[in-house]
Amino acid sequence: MVAIVSLLDAEHSDKLNEITYQLEKEFGLKEVQATPFPHLTWLTVNDGSLHNLQETLGNAAGLCCRLKITTAGLGIFTGANPVLYIPVVRSAFITRFHRQLHDGVNLICKEIGHHYSPSIWMPHLSLALGDTTPELVAEAFLYLNQESYNWTVELDNLTLLTKHGDLFLKDGVFPLVGVETKDAFKQNVVDLD
């Protein structure tokens, strides 16, 4: 599997890492650290050549501007191993960028992760996943519930993360250029094919 993400800036990476380390210390939750780089995931893909993805993301990053995201509160994706996360507000700009990226990547990769379909994608910053149980996530939620997690983060990259042993590591970082404005999407984002 390959993940197409945007890495967080140093300030917010430190904040997210501090939270995940607290969750490991208090509850033994550490599987989220298999990706040692705090990030927002745009897409996951299970096929397609890494080279083609690198070329596509290089083109996309060169055409788009840096993006600002806003986070708010805490969330849980339910299931046997729930995911605890910080929700990212899905603005019109973020939604358009995600759809454009999805459509461009879909031209070269036919196995895009189902949860990353534009109609259902829920942007978020993961805090705990994989080694969770409903009981542990409930306790962790109560533990973290003292903060608001209302952040504004500027994303300045598209990054490919691929699995190397037990970790997901960088296989290309592509800087986003320019600054987000009201018309930046129309001016800067074109077909990625």
PDB file of C-alpha atoms in Angstrom:
ATOM      1  CA  MET A   1       0.000   0.000   0.000  1.00  0.00           C
ATOM      2  CA  VAL A   2       1.064   3.552  -0.767  1.00  0.00           C
ATOM      3  CA  ALA A   3      -0.368   6.567   1.057  1.00  0.00           C
ATOM      4  CA  ILE A   4      -0.559  10.018  -0.511  1.00  0.00           C
ATOM      5  CA  VAL A   5      -0.373  12.474   2.379  1.00  0.00           C
ATOM      6  CA  SER A   6       0.599  15.972   3.419  1.00  0.00           C
ATOM      7  CA  LEU A   7       3.063  16.078   6.300  1.00  0.00           C
ATOM      8  CA  LEU A   8       2.299  18.553   9.080  1.00  0.00           C
ATOM      9  CA  ASP A   9       4.554  21.480   9.911  1.00  0.00           C
ATOM     10  CA  ALA A  10       7.043  21.135  12.786  1.00  0.00           C
ATOM     11  CA  GLU A  11       4.811  22.845  15.379  1.00  0.00           C
ATOM     12  CA  HIS A  12       1.784  20.626  14.741  1.00  0.00           C
ATOM     13  CA  SER A  13       3.910  17.501  14.240  1.00  0.00           C
ATOM     14  CA  ASP A  14       5.297  18.073  17.721  1.00  0.00           C
ATOM     15  CA  LYS A  15       1.781  18.561  19.141  1.00  0.00           C
ATOM     16  CA  LEU A  16       0.477  15.388  17.478  1.00  0.00           C
ATOM     17  CA  ASN A  17       3.538  13.374  18.511  1.00  0.00           C
ATOM     18  CA  GLU A  18       3.098  14.538  22.112  1.00  0.00           C
ATOM     19  CA  ILE A  19      -0.503  13.290  22.081  1.00  0.00           C
ATOM     20  CA  THR A  20       0.415   9.911  20.587  1.00  0.00           C
ATOM     21  CA  TYR A  21       3.246   9.487  23.110  1.00  0.00           C
ATOM     22  CA  GLN A  22       0.793  10.275  25.939  1.00  0.00           C
ATOM     23  CA  LEU A  23      -1.584   7.643  24.555  1.00  0.00           C
ATOM     24  CA  GLU A  24       1.241   5.110  24.449  1.00  0.00           C
ATOM     25  CA  LYS A  25       2.302   5.926  28.015  1.00  0.00           C
ATOM     26  CA  GLU A  26      -1.220   5.933  29.479  1.00  0.00           C
ATOM     27  CA  PHE A  27      -2.936   3.216  27.411  1.00  0.00           C
ATOM     28  CA  GLY A  28      -0.233   1.290  25.521  1.00  0.00           C
ATOM     29  CA  LEU A  29      -1.549   2.550  22.158  1.00  0.00           C
ATOM     30  CA  LYS A  30       1.402   2.801  19.787  1.00  0.00           C
ATOM     31  CA  GLU A  31       0.508   1.251  16.409  1.00  0.00           C
ATOM     32  CA  VAL A  32      -0.256   4.694  14.934  1.00  0.00           C
ATOM     33  CA  GLN A  33       3.493   5.337  15.274  1.00  0.00           C
ATOM     34  CA  ALA A  34       4.129   2.881  12.406  1.00  0.00           C
ATOM     35  CA  THR A  35       3.909   6.088  10.391  1.00  0.00           C
ATOM     36  CA  PRO A  36       6.456   8.249  12.206  1.00  0.00           C
ATOM     37  CA  PHE A  37       5.425  11.409  10.347  1.00  0.00           C
ATOM     38  CA  PRO A  38       2.234  13.186  11.489  1.00  0.00           C
ATOM     39  CA  HIS A  39       0.137  13.766   8.380  1.00  0.00           C
ATOM     40  CA  LEU A  40      -3.209  14.184   6.671  1.00  0.00           C
ATOM     41  CA  THR A  41      -3.967  11.275   4.323  1.00  0.00           C
ATOM     42  CA  TRP A  42      -5.475  12.248   0.972  1.00  0.00           C
ATOM     43  CA  LEU A  43      -5.561   8.760  -0.601  1.00  0.00           C
ATOM     44  CA  THR A  44      -4.261   5.235  -0.267  1.00  0.00           C
ATOM     45  CA  VAL A  45      -3.580   3.080  -3.303  1.00  0.00           C
ATOM     46  CA  ASN A  46      -2.881  -0.620  -3.662  1.00  0.00           C
ATOM     47  CA  ASP A  47      -1.567  -0.667  -7.210  1.00  0.00           C
ATOM     48  CA  GLY A  48       0.192   1.498  -9.767  1.00  0.00           C
ATOM     49  CA  SER A  49       3.875   2.072 -10.167  1.00  0.00           C
ATOM     50  CA  LEU A  50       5.614   4.190  -7.583  1.00  0.00           C
ATOM     51  CA  HIS A  51       7.385   6.014 -10.405  1.00  0.00           C
ATOM     52  CA  ASN A  52       4.068   7.044 -12.010  1.00  0.00           C
ATOM     53  CA  LEU A  53       2.739   8.227  -8.656  1.00  0.00           C
ATOM     54  CA  GLN A  54       5.898  10.222  -8.025  1.00  0.00           C
ATOM     55  CA  GLU A  55       5.581  11.887 -11.432  1.00  0.00           C
ATOM     56  CA  THR A  56       1.872  12.639 -10.938  1.00  0.00           C
ATOM     57  CA  LEU A  57       2.385  14.099  -7.466  1.00  0.00           C
ATOM     58  CA  GLY A  58       5.353  16.135  -8.645  1.00  0.00           C
ATOM     59  CA  ASN A  59       3.146  17.641 -11.358  1.00  0.00           C
ATOM     60  CA  ALA A  60       0.230  18.210  -8.978  1.00  0.00           C
ATOM     61  CA  ALA A  61       2.388  19.850  -6.318  1.00  0.00           C
ATOM     62  CA  GLY A  62       3.964  22.185  -8.852  1.00  0.00           C
ATOM     63  CA  LEU A  63       0.516  23.349  -9.957  1.00  0.00           C
ATOM     64  CA  CYS A  64      -1.172  23.849  -6.597  1.00  0.00           C
ATOM     65  CA  CYS A  65      -0.731  26.156  -3.681  1.00  0.00           C
ATOM     66  CA  ARG A  66      -0.122  25.520  -0.013  1.00  0.00           C
ATOM     67  CA  LEU A  67      -3.354  24.625   1.776  1.00  0.00           C
ATOM     68  CA  LYS A  68      -4.668  25.706   5.154  1.00  0.00           C
ATOM     69  CA  ILE A  69      -6.646  23.212   7.179  1.00  0.00           C
ATOM     70  CA  THR A  70      -8.608  23.738  10.367  1.00  0.00           C
ATOM     71  CA  THR A  71      -9.118  21.054  12.979  1.00  0.00           C
ATOM     72  CA  ALA A  72     -11.785  20.820  15.658  1.00  0.00           C
ATOM     73  CA  GLY A  73     -12.362  18.427  18.548  1.00  0.00           C
ATOM     74  CA  LEU A  74     -11.981  14.659  18.616  1.00  0.00           C
ATOM     75  CA  GLY A  75     -13.625  11.902  16.600  1.00  0.00           C
ATOM     76  CA  ILE A  76     -13.926   8.129  16.496  1.00  0.00           C
ATOM     77  CA  PHE A  77     -14.315   5.768  13.551  1.00  0.00           C
ATOM     78  CA  THR A  78     -16.160   2.858  15.119  1.00  0.00           C
ATOM     79  CA  GLY A  79     -15.406  -0.853  14.765  1.00  0.00           C
ATOM     80  CA  ALA A  80     -13.603  -3.700  16.493  1.00  0.00           C
ATOM     81  CA  ASN A  81     -10.418  -1.574  16.384  1.00  0.00           C
ATOM     82  CA  PRO A  82     -11.755   2.007  16.457  1.00  0.00           C
ATOM     83  CA  VAL A  83      -9.686   4.919  15.200  1.00  0.00           C
ATOM     84  CA  LEU A  84      -9.327   7.944  17.476  1.00  0.00           C
ATOM     85  CA  TYR A  85      -8.610  11.118  15.536  1.00  0.00           C
ATOM     86  CA  ILE A  86      -8.714  14.898  15.316  1.00  0.00           C
ATOM     87  CA  PRO A  87     -11.241  15.894  12.610  1.00  0.00           C
ATOM     88  CA  VAL A  88     -10.206  18.251   9.825  1.00  0.00           C
ATOM     89  CA  VAL A  89     -12.928  20.646   8.710  1.00  0.00           C
ATOM     90  CA  ARG A  90     -13.773  19.780   5.114  1.00  0.00           C
ATOM     91  CA  SER A  91     -13.816  23.177   3.407  1.00  0.00           C
ATOM     92  CA  ALA A  92     -14.884  23.665  -0.215  1.00  0.00           C
ATOM     93  CA  PHE A  93     -11.252  24.259  -1.197  1.00  0.00           C
ATOM     94  CA  ILE A  94     -10.024  21.072   0.508  1.00  0.00           C
ATOM     95  CA  THR A  95     -12.900  19.095  -1.024  1.00  0.00           C
ATOM     96  CA  ARG A  96     -12.090  20.343  -4.551  1.00  0.00           C
ATOM     97  CA  PHE A  97      -8.384  19.641  -4.111  1.00  0.00           C
ATOM     98  CA  HIS A  98      -9.088  16.116  -2.851  1.00  0.00           C
ATOM     99  CA  ARG A  99     -11.454  15.374  -5.737  1.00  0.00           C
ATOM    100  CA  GLN A 100      -8.925  16.651  -8.301  1.00  0.00           C
ATOM    101  CA  LEU A 101      -6.150  14.589  -6.724  1.00  0.00           C
ATOM    102  CA  HIS A 102      -8.402  11.505  -6.572  1.00  0.00           C
ATOM    103  CA  ASP A 103      -9.395  11.863 -10.218  1.00  0.00           C
ATOM    104  CA  GLY A 104      -5.790  12.316 -11.358  1.00  0.00           C
ATOM    105  CA  VAL A 105      -4.447   9.375  -9.356  1.00  0.00           C
ATOM    106  CA  ASN A 106      -7.386   7.228 -10.482  1.00  0.00           C
ATOM    107  CA  LEU A 107      -6.028   7.480 -14.049  1.00  0.00           C
ATOM    108  CA  ILE A 108      -2.928   5.501 -13.067  1.00  0.00           C
ATOM    109  CA  CYS A 109      -4.104   3.520 -10.003  1.00  0.00           C
ATOM    110  CA  LYS A 110      -7.371   1.604 -10.084  1.00  0.00           C
ATOM    111  CA  GLU A 111      -7.260   0.382  -6.480  1.00  0.00           C
ATOM    112  CA  ILE A 112      -7.747   3.548  -4.452  1.00  0.00           C
ATOM    113  CA  GLY A 113      -8.781   2.869  -0.864  1.00  0.00           C
ATOM    114  CA  HIS A 114     -12.580   2.888  -0.536  1.00  0.00           C
ATOM    115  CA  HIS A 115     -12.565   5.285   2.436  1.00  0.00           C
ATOM    116  CA  TYR A 116     -10.856   7.909   0.268  1.00  0.00           C
ATOM    117  CA  SER A 117     -13.633   8.191  -2.317  1.00  0.00           C
ATOM    118  CA  PRO A 118     -14.540  11.904  -2.645  1.00  0.00           C
ATOM    119  CA  SER A 119     -18.142  11.253  -1.600  1.00  0.00           C
ATOM    120  CA  ILE A 120     -17.226   9.697   1.784  1.00  0.00           C
ATOM    121  CA  TRP A 121     -13.681  10.846   2.623  1.00  0.00           C
ATOM    122  CA  MET A 122     -13.419  12.283   6.136  1.00  0.00           C
ATOM    123  CA  PRO A 123     -10.143  14.170   6.533  1.00  0.00           C
ATOM    124  CA  HIS A 124      -8.513  13.637   9.913  1.00  0.00           C
ATOM    125  CA  LEU A 125      -5.296  13.382  11.888  1.00  0.00           C
ATOM    126  CA  SER A 126      -4.999   9.894  13.414  1.00  0.00           C
ATOM    127  CA  LEU A 127      -4.148   9.575  17.103  1.00  0.00           C
ATOM    128  CA  ALA A 128      -4.701   5.842  17.705  1.00  0.00           C
ATOM    129  CA  LEU A 129      -5.486   2.950  15.369  1.00  0.00           C
ATOM    130  CA  GLY A 130      -4.892  -0.742  14.882  1.00  0.00           C
ATOM    131  CA  ASP A 131      -4.042  -1.754  18.450  1.00  0.00           C
ATOM    132  CA  THR A 132      -7.227  -0.242  19.857  1.00  0.00           C
ATOM    133  CA  THR A 133     -10.372  -1.659  21.417  1.00  0.00           C
ATOM    134  CA  PRO A 134     -13.654   0.176  22.006  1.00  0.00           C
ATOM    135  CA  GLU A 135     -12.878   0.248  25.739  1.00  0.00           C
ATOM    136  CA  LEU A 136      -9.357   1.672  25.275  1.00  0.00           C
ATOM    137  CA  VAL A 137     -10.565   4.311  22.818  1.00  0.00           C
ATOM    138  CA  ALA A 138     -13.348   5.355  25.198  1.00  0.00           C
ATOM    139  CA  GLU A 139     -10.797   5.790  28.005  1.00  0.00           C
ATOM    140  CA  ALA A 140      -8.385   7.644  25.693  1.00  0.00           C
ATOM    141  CA  PHE A 141     -11.210   9.895  24.493  1.00  0.00           C
ATOM    142  CA  LEU A 142     -12.043  10.846  28.082  1.00  0.00           C
ATOM    143  CA  TYR A 143      -8.343  11.404  28.818  1.00  0.00           C
ATOM    144  CA  LEU A 144      -7.912  13.762  25.819  1.00  0.00           C
ATOM    145  CA  ASN A 145     -11.285  15.472  26.187  1.00  0.00           C
ATOM    146  CA  GLN A 146      -9.803  18.355  28.210  1.00  0.00           C
ATOM    147  CA  GLU A 147      -8.450  20.089  25.086  1.00  0.00           C
ATOM    148  CA  SER A 148     -10.252  21.602  22.087  1.00  0.00           C
ATOM    149  CA  TYR A 149      -7.730  20.692  19.333  1.00  0.00           C
ATOM    150  CA  ASN A 150      -8.763  23.763  17.315  1.00  0.00           C
ATOM    151  CA  TRP A 151      -5.720  24.262  15.122  1.00  0.00           C
ATOM    152  CA  THR A 152      -4.979  25.995  11.842  1.00  0.00           C
ATOM    153  CA  VAL A 153      -2.248  24.183   9.933  1.00  0.00           C
ATOM    154  CA  GLU A 154      -0.639  25.111   6.626  1.00  0.00           C
ATOM    155  CA  LEU A 155       0.156  22.098   4.441  1.00  0.00           C
ATOM    156  CA  ASP A 156       3.068  22.756   2.110  1.00  0.00           C
ATOM    157  CA  ASN A 157       3.683  19.330   0.545  1.00  0.00           C
ATOM    158  CA  LEU A 158       2.358  16.177  -1.017  1.00  0.00           C
ATOM    159  CA  THR A 159       4.262  13.121   0.182  1.00  0.00           C
ATOM    160  CA  LEU A 160       4.282   9.440  -0.726  1.00  0.00           C
ATOM    161  CA  LEU A 161       4.577   7.025   2.188  1.00  0.00           C
ATOM    162  CA  THR A 162       5.284   3.354   1.465  1.00  0.00           C
ATOM    163  CA  LYS A 163       5.684   0.397   3.777  1.00  0.00           C
ATOM    164  CA  HIS A 164       9.260  -0.553   4.614  1.00  0.00           C
ATOM    165  CA  GLY A 165       9.212  -3.410   7.110  1.00  0.00           C
ATOM    166  CA  ASP A 166       6.961  -2.314   9.972  1.00  0.00           C
ATOM    167  CA  LEU A 167       7.097   1.405   9.153  1.00  0.00           C
ATOM    168  CA  PHE A 168       5.638   3.713   6.529  1.00  0.00           C
ATOM    169  CA  LEU A 169       8.480   5.889   5.246  1.00  0.00           C
ATOM    170  CA  LYS A 170       8.830   8.713   2.718  1.00  0.00           C
ATOM    171  CA  ASP A 171       9.242   7.824  -0.960  1.00  0.00           C
ATOM    172  CA  GLY A 172       9.049  11.352  -2.266  1.00  0.00           C
ATOM    173  CA  VAL A 173       8.172  14.784  -0.891  1.00  0.00           C
ATOM    174  CA  PHE A 174       6.760  17.315  -3.350  1.00  0.00           C
ATOM    175  CA  PRO A 175       6.505  20.964  -2.206  1.00  0.00           C
ATOM    176  CA  LEU A 176       3.267  22.838  -2.833  1.00  0.00           C
ATOM    177  CA  VAL A 177       3.920  26.312  -4.227  1.00  0.00           C
ATOM    178  CA  GLY A 178       2.013  29.557  -3.889  1.00  0.00           C
ATOM    179  CA  VAL A 179      -0.486  30.671  -1.275  1.00  0.00           C
ATOM    180  CA  GLU A 180      -4.169  29.715  -0.971  1.00  0.00           C
ATOM    181  CA  THR A 181      -6.505  32.482  -2.086  1.00  0.00           C
ATOM    182  CA  LYS A 182     -10.176  32.597  -2.976  1.00  0.00           C
ATOM    183  CA  ASP A 183      -9.389  31.826  -6.635  1.00  0.00           C
ATOM    184  CA  ALA A 184      -6.213  29.774  -6.127  1.00  0.00           C
ATOM    185  CA  PHE A 185      -7.893  26.499  -6.959  1.00  0.00           C
ATOM    186  CA  LYS A 186      -9.188  27.775 -10.309  1.00  0.00           C
ATOM    187  CA  GLN A 187      -5.829  29.318 -11.149  1.00  0.00           C
ATOM    188  CA  ASN A 188      -3.477  26.611  -9.988  1.00  0.00           C
ATOM    189  CA  VAL A 189      -5.100  23.187 -10.048  1.00  0.00           C
ATOM    190  CA  VAL A 190      -5.511  21.601 -13.444  1.00  0.00           C
ATOM    191  CA  ASP A 191      -5.903  18.018 -14.586  1.00  0.00           C
ATOM    192  CA  LEU A 192      -3.207  15.840 -13.082  1.00  0.00           C
ATOM    193  CA  ASP A 193      -2.989  13.418 -16.016  1.00  0.00           C
TER     194      ASP A 193
END
